Short mmCIF file of C-alpha atoms in Angstrom, two decimals:
data_model
loop_
_atom_site.label_atom_id
_atom_site.label_comp_id
_atom_site.label_asym_id
_atom_site.label_seq_id
_atom_site.Cartn_x
_atom_site.Cartn_y
_atom_site.Cartn_z
CA UNK A 1 -45.10 57.98 8.24
CA UNK A 2 -42.47 61.31 7.81
CA UNK A 3 -39.59 61.25 9.88
CA UNK A 4 -37.40 63.73 11.29
CA UNK A 5 -33.96 63.29 11.03
CA UNK A 6 -34.52 63.76 15.78
CA UNK A 7 -37.14 60.79 15.82
CA UNK A 8 -35.14 58.60 13.40
CA UNK A 9 -31.68 58.90 14.96
CA UNK A 10 -34.19 58.21 18.32
CA UNK A 11 -34.99 54.72 16.58
CA UNK A 12 -31.45 54.24 15.65
CA UNK A 13 -30.33 54.38 19.48
CA UNK A 14 -32.79 52.25 21.00
CA UNK A 15 -32.25 49.89 18.22
CA UNK A 16 -29.13 49.17 18.56
CA UNK A 17 -30.15 49.67 22.59
CA UNK A 18 -31.95 46.85 22.09
CA UNK A 19 -29.61 44.39 19.70
CA UNK A 20 -26.57 45.46 22.91
CA UNK A 21 -29.25 44.12 25.32
CA UNK A 22 -30.75 40.72 23.64
CA UNK A 23 -26.42 40.39 22.84
CA UNK A 24 -25.81 40.44 26.76
CA UNK A 25 -27.98 38.61 27.50
CA UNK A 26 -27.22 35.27 25.23
CA UNK A 27 -22.96 36.06 26.94
CA UNK A 28 -22.82 33.95 29.33
CA UNK A 29 -23.59 34.19 33.46
CA UNK A 30 -21.40 32.99 36.32
CA UNK A 31 -23.22 29.52 37.02
CA UNK A 32 -22.51 27.97 40.54
CA UNK A 33 -23.11 24.81 39.67
CA UNK A 34 -20.83 24.73 36.81
CA UNK A 35 -18.19 26.05 39.67
CA UNK A 36 -19.05 23.38 42.15
CA UNK A 37 -18.12 21.79 38.36
CA UNK A 38 -14.87 22.51 37.93
CA UNK A 39 -13.61 22.82 41.69
CA UNK A 40 -14.59 18.40 42.10
CA UNK A 41 -12.79 17.10 38.32
CA UNK A 42 -10.55 19.74 37.76
CA UNK A 43 -7.68 18.26 38.95
CA UNK A 44 -9.07 14.46 36.82
CA UNK A 45 -8.28 16.65 33.72
CA UNK A 46 -4.65 17.90 34.90
CA UNK A 47 -4.03 14.86 35.33
CA UNK A 48 -5.60 13.47 32.29
CA UNK A 49 -3.44 16.60 30.21
CA UNK A 50 -0.24 15.26 31.49
CA UNK A 51 -1.01 11.51 30.81
CA UNK A 52 -2.55 12.14 27.96
CA UNK A 53 -1.20 16.16 26.36
CA UNK A 54 -5.31 17.31 25.65
CA UNK A 55 -6.00 20.55 27.95
CA UNK A 56 -6.84 20.73 30.92
CA UNK A 57 -10.12 23.94 29.80
CA UNK A 58 -11.08 21.79 27.12
CA UNK A 59 -11.88 18.90 29.06
CA UNK A 60 -13.33 20.41 31.64
CA UNK A 61 -15.33 22.54 29.82
CA UNK A 62 -16.15 20.02 27.58
CA UNK A 63 -18.02 18.55 30.83
CA UNK A 64 -19.19 21.46 31.53
CA UNK A 65 -20.82 21.77 28.69
CA UNK A 66 -21.66 18.15 27.08
CA UNK A 67 -23.60 16.74 30.79
CA UNK A 68 -25.00 20.94 31.69
CA UNK A 69 -22.26 20.20 34.66
CA UNK A 70 -23.09 17.27 35.43
CA UNK A 71 -27.06 17.19 35.60
CA UNK A 72 -27.33 15.59 32.24
CA UNK A 73 -29.80 12.30 31.71
CA UNK A 74 -26.94 10.81 30.69
CA UNK A 75 -24.67 11.93 33.11
CA UNK A 76 -26.66 10.56 36.21
CA UNK A 77 -28.29 7.51 34.71
CA UNK A 78 -24.74 6.43 33.22
CA UNK A 79 -21.78 8.24 34.65
CA UNK A 80 -21.37 9.65 30.70
CA UNK A 81 -19.95 13.00 31.01
CA UNK A 82 -18.89 14.03 27.10
CA UNK A 83 -22.10 12.46 24.76
CA UNK A 84 -19.31 9.39 23.01
CA UNK A 85 -21.46 6.99 21.46
CA UNK A 86 -21.62 2.91 21.86
CA UNK A 87 -19.34 2.72 18.76
CA UNK A 88 -16.02 0.38 18.59
CA UNK A 89 -17.04 0.33 22.26
CA UNK A 90 -17.94 -2.82 24.11
CA UNK A 91 -19.16 -2.03 28.07
CA UNK A 92 -22.22 -1.31 29.74
CA UNK A 93 -24.38 1.29 27.51
CA UNK A 94 -27.31 3.27 28.00
CA UNK A 95 -29.83 4.27 25.65
CA UNK A 96 -30.91 8.00 25.64
CA UNK A 97 -32.85 10.69 21.94
CA UNK A 98 -30.29 12.84 20.71
CA UNK A 99 -30.00 12.49 16.94
CA UNK A 100 -32.71 10.28 16.79
CA UNK A 101 -34.34 8.23 19.00
CA UNK A 102 -32.98 6.11 21.71
CA UNK A 103 -29.48 6.35 20.47
CA UNK A 104 -26.80 4.01 21.98
CA UNK A 105 -24.26 5.41 24.36
CA UNK A 106 -21.55 4.74 26.48
CA UNK A 107 -22.01 3.94 30.39
CA UNK A 108 -19.28 3.68 33.42
CA UNK A 109 -19.15 2.92 36.51
CA UNK A 110 -17.83 5.94 37.59
CA UNK A 111 -17.35 9.67 35.82
CA UNK A 112 -13.46 9.01 36.96
CA UNK A 113 -14.44 6.23 33.88
CA UNK A 114 -15.60 8.60 31.47
CA UNK A 115 -12.75 10.73 32.02
CA UNK A 116 -10.29 7.90 31.12
CA UNK A 117 -12.12 7.45 28.30
CA UNK A 118 -12.27 11.16 26.21
CA UNK A 119 -9.77 11.10 26.80
CA UNK A 120 -9.28 6.90 24.80
CA UNK A 121 -11.17 8.90 22.79
CA UNK A 122 -9.45 11.52 21.26
CA UNK A 123 -5.72 9.79 21.94
CA UNK A 124 -6.99 7.12 19.89
CA UNK A 125 -9.12 9.10 17.60
CA UNK A 126 -8.03 8.88 13.79
CA UNK A 127 -10.48 12.34 13.06
CA UNK A 128 -8.56 14.38 16.54
CA UNK A 129 -4.84 13.44 15.53
CA UNK A 130 -3.97 16.81 13.68
CA UNK A 131 -4.94 18.47 17.31
CA UNK A 132 -2.59 16.48 19.02
CA UNK A 133 0.35 18.73 17.16
CA UNK A 134 -1.18 21.54 19.10
CA UNK A 135 -0.19 23.15 22.08
CA UNK A 136 -1.40 22.08 25.31
CA UNK A 137 -1.86 25.52 25.72
CA UNK A 138 -3.90 26.59 22.41
CA UNK A 139 -7.94 26.34 24.21
CA UNK A 140 -8.43 28.33 21.51
CA UNK A 141 -7.13 25.94 18.56
CA UNK A 142 -8.21 22.68 21.30
CA UNK A 143 -11.59 23.92 20.68
CA UNK A 144 -12.08 25.06 16.80
CA UNK A 145 -10.38 21.14 16.09
CA UNK A 146 -12.37 19.40 17.56
CA UNK A 147 -15.79 20.94 15.74
CA UNK A 148 -13.93 21.25 12.66
CA UNK A 149 -12.76 16.97 13.89
CA UNK A 150 -16.50 15.82 13.66
CA UNK A 151 -16.98 15.89 17.48
CA UNK A 152 -19.74 18.06 17.74
CA UNK A 153 -22.96 19.06 14.98
CA UNK A 154 -23.64 22.25 16.80
CA UNK A 155 -21.94 25.36 14.51
CA UNK A 156 -21.48 27.42 17.74
CA UNK A 157 -20.39 24.29 19.72
CA UNK A 158 -16.38 25.95 19.40
CA UNK A 159 -17.28 29.54 20.10
CA UNK A 160 -19.11 27.28 23.58
CA UNK A 161 -16.47 26.19 24.21
CA UNK A 162 -14.00 29.08 24.20
CA UNK A 163 -16.77 31.41 26.57
CA UNK A 164 -16.80 28.65 28.70
CA UNK A 165 -12.75 28.15 29.37
CA UNK A 166 -13.02 31.78 30.36
CA UNK A 167 -15.34 32.72 31.71
CA UNK A 168 -14.60 30.21 34.25
CA UNK A 169 -11.27 31.00 33.96
CA UNK A 170 -10.46 27.45 33.39
CA UNK A 171 -6.88 28.78 30.86
CA UNK A 172 -5.78 28.52 34.21
CA UNK A 173 -5.45 24.78 35.14
CA UNK A 174 -3.77 24.19 31.60
CA UNK A 175 -0.70 25.20 33.39
CA UNK A 176 -0.94 22.98 35.97
CA UNK A 177 2.26 20.67 37.05
CA UNK A 178 0.45 18.54 39.37
CA UNK A 179 -3.52 16.39 40.72
CA UNK A 180 -4.29 16.98 44.03
CA UNK A 181 -7.63 15.55 43.42
CA UNK A 182 -8.92 12.66 46.27
CA UNK A 183 -10.65 11.79 43.70
CA UNK A 184 -7.95 9.87 42.35
CA UNK A 185 -8.04 7.31 45.00
CA UNK A 186 -9.12 4.07 45.42
CA UNK A 187 -8.52 4.33 41.86
CA UNK A 188 -6.57 2.86 38.53
CA UNK A 189 -4.63 6.10 36.11
CA UNK A 190 -4.96 5.05 32.36
CA UNK A 191 -1.02 4.43 31.18
CA UNK A 192 0.01 5.91 28.09
CA UNK A 193 1.86 2.61 26.80
CA UNK A 194 -0.30 -0.97 26.56
CA UNK A 195 3.65 -2.44 29.39
CA UNK A 196 2.69 -0.21 31.61
CA UNK A 197 0.85 -2.91 34.43
CA UNK A 198 -1.42 0.10 36.13
CA UNK A 199 -0.58 1.23 39.76
CA UNK A 200 -4.25 1.95 42.56
CA UNK A 201 -4.06 5.89 43.96
CA UNK A 202 -3.09 5.98 47.83
CA UNK A 203 -3.44 8.75 49.73
CA UNK A 204 -1.94 9.26 53.00
CA UNK A 205 -0.06 12.41 54.77
CA UNK A 206 -1.72 14.38 52.79
CA UNK A 207 0.74 12.52 49.79
CA UNK A 208 -0.85 10.34 47.13
CA UNK A 209 1.38 7.75 46.22
CA UNK A 210 1.41 3.90 45.44
CA UNK A 211 3.12 1.23 45.89
CA UNK A 212 5.95 -0.59 43.13
CA UNK A 213 5.78 -2.83 40.29
CA UNK A 214 8.42 -5.60 39.47
CA UNK A 215 10.38 -4.66 36.31
CA UNK A 216 8.98 -0.66 38.25
CA UNK A 217 11.54 1.48 36.07
CA UNK A 218 10.96 6.37 37.14
CA UNK A 219 10.97 7.23 33.38
CA UNK A 220 7.93 3.98 33.08
CA UNK A 221 5.51 5.80 37.26
CA UNK A 222 6.13 9.05 34.86
CA UNK A 223 4.50 8.27 32.31
CA UNK A 224 1.65 6.40 34.02
CA UNK A 225 1.66 10.32 36.07
CA UNK A 226 2.27 12.71 34.33
CA UNK A 227 5.37 13.52 36.81
CA UNK A 228 8.84 13.59 35.42
CA UNK A 229 10.93 11.06 36.71
CA UNK A 230 13.41 13.98 38.24
CA UNK A 231 10.60 14.97 40.58
CA UNK A 232 9.48 11.88 41.65
CA UNK A 233 13.01 10.77 42.18
CA UNK A 234 13.55 13.66 44.02
CA UNK A 235 10.59 13.66 46.68
CA UNK A 236 10.93 9.57 46.96
CA UNK A 237 14.58 11.14 47.60
CA UNK A 238 16.48 9.01 45.20
CA UNK A 239 19.65 8.13 45.31
CA UNK A 240 21.33 8.46 42.01
CA UNK A 241 21.87 4.89 40.49
CA UNK A 242 18.94 3.23 42.95
CA UNK A 243 16.66 2.24 41.36
CA UNK A 244 13.03 1.49 42.82
CA UNK A 245 12.19 -2.05 43.47
CA UNK A 246 8.85 -4.20 43.23
CA UNK A 247 7.10 -3.25 47.35
CA UNK A 248 8.18 0.09 47.71
CA UNK A 249 5.46 3.17 48.49
CA UNK A 250 6.27 5.77 45.62
CA UNK A 251 5.24 9.68 46.68
CA UNK A 252 4.12 11.90 43.30
CA UNK A 253 4.51 15.08 45.36
CA UNK A 254 7.04 16.40 47.43
CA UNK A 255 6.46 14.30 51.57
CA UNK A 256 5.65 16.65 54.31
CA UNK A 257 7.87 17.41 57.44
CA UNK A 258 6.40 15.22 60.28
CA UNK A 259 3.74 12.39 60.21
CA UNK A 260 0.37 12.67 60.25
CA UNK A 261 -0.79 13.30 64.04
CA UNK A 262 -1.88 10.49 65.81
CA UNK A 263 2.03 9.12 66.05
CA UNK A 264 2.81 12.72 68.41
CA UNK A 265 3.97 11.32 71.32
CA UNK A 266 3.95 7.62 69.45
CA UNK A 267 7.68 6.90 68.41
CA UNK A 268 8.69 4.36 65.85
CA UNK A 269 11.05 1.55 67.23
CA UNK A 270 13.29 0.57 64.11
CA UNK A 271 13.88 -2.81 63.29
CA UNK A 272 16.24 -4.56 61.40
CA UNK A 273 15.32 -4.69 58.79
CA UNK A 274 14.09 -0.72 58.44
CA UNK A 275 16.55 2.53 57.47
CA UNK A 276 16.03 5.28 58.25
CA UNK A 277 15.36 5.52 54.21
CA UNK A 278 12.50 2.88 54.49
CA UNK A 279 10.82 4.79 58.21
CA UNK A 280 10.23 8.51 56.26
CA UNK A 281 8.72 6.28 53.71
CA UNK A 282 6.32 4.54 55.62
CA UNK A 283 5.23 8.01 57.58
CA UNK A 284 5.12 9.89 54.79
CA UNK A 285 7.58 12.87 55.69
CA UNK A 286 11.04 14.13 54.39
CA UNK A 287 13.96 12.38 54.93
CA UNK A 288 15.78 15.05 56.63
CA UNK A 289 13.45 15.81 58.65
CA UNK A 290 13.57 12.61 60.41
CA UNK A 291 16.88 12.92 60.79
CA UNK A 292 16.51 16.59 62.82
CA UNK A 293 13.69 15.63 64.31
CA UNK A 294 15.92 12.81 66.76
CA UNK A 295 19.38 14.99 66.49
CA UNK A 296 21.56 12.34 64.18
CA UNK A 297 24.17 13.33 61.77
CA UNK A 298 23.04 11.81 57.90
CA UNK A 299 26.03 8.77 58.62
CA UNK A 300 24.19 7.77 62.08
CA UNK A 301 23.92 3.67 61.36
CA UNK A 302 20.04 3.05 62.63
CA UNK A 303 20.53 0.04 65.04
CA UNK A 304 17.30 -2.21 65.76
CA UNK A 305 15.07 -0.49 69.27
CA UNK A 306 15.80 2.69 67.68
CA UNK A 307 13.09 5.13 69.12
CA UNK A 308 12.69 7.56 65.87
CA UNK A 309 11.01 10.94 66.61
CA UNK A 310 8.54 10.79 63.54
CA UNK A 311 5.96 14.10 64.07
#
């Protein structure tokens, strides 16, 4: 069949357009379920980043990809969001067809436990040790590193992680300094060091806090929470040289200027064992705000029976 020059150019144009359309079709599109998943778990990923040094973007992208945004059979039946198998595992299990039929996978009581175990799995696995030499802002290096270290068999695994990260701008979370998810409430932090006691996280007056244990220091709590010891001391208004005591309330973010609304018309009546600082900690408010609300100087000596406005 004879083809004219114009026909030849037309055929090439059609082929190129077809290839372009096919290429566009292969690119992932924004998905509302993926965004919901990100909104739900991003703060846990940020916390894990501060604790272990794994980019939050990588953790989220892996969770999205491995669990289908929490909709996979493993995620639904075993809260396993990262496809981690049973090797070296003594906890709950669930069975699922993967490379082989009926393979054993780790199972958890919550998605939070899955996220924590994913961090430990990478941090303690010898094959992944070289990844921790990378910056937690180098999501491309981590993505390619996970593939080369054998996390997944899919040859396009790194490419897919990077596509997800860039489509949903997950790299923005690699710069985050704090986590603010109520999903952490009532859970225990996973510490880097065996000497840590692990503390339950609570939520009060729009802030997270923990109750100090015997032997806690700002340094040990910093390692456990990912919040710097300087910030912990500043947030909780401890003066230079003042140390933590067992039972102290330690907030993980800057406190509010006033107590919860229910205390609007309910002043606090001081007792003999309290101080202005302990009252401020009790209501989750800034010490300076407590003085200002009550028109008191910073040198005022609190007396039993004093009535203080806290809202």
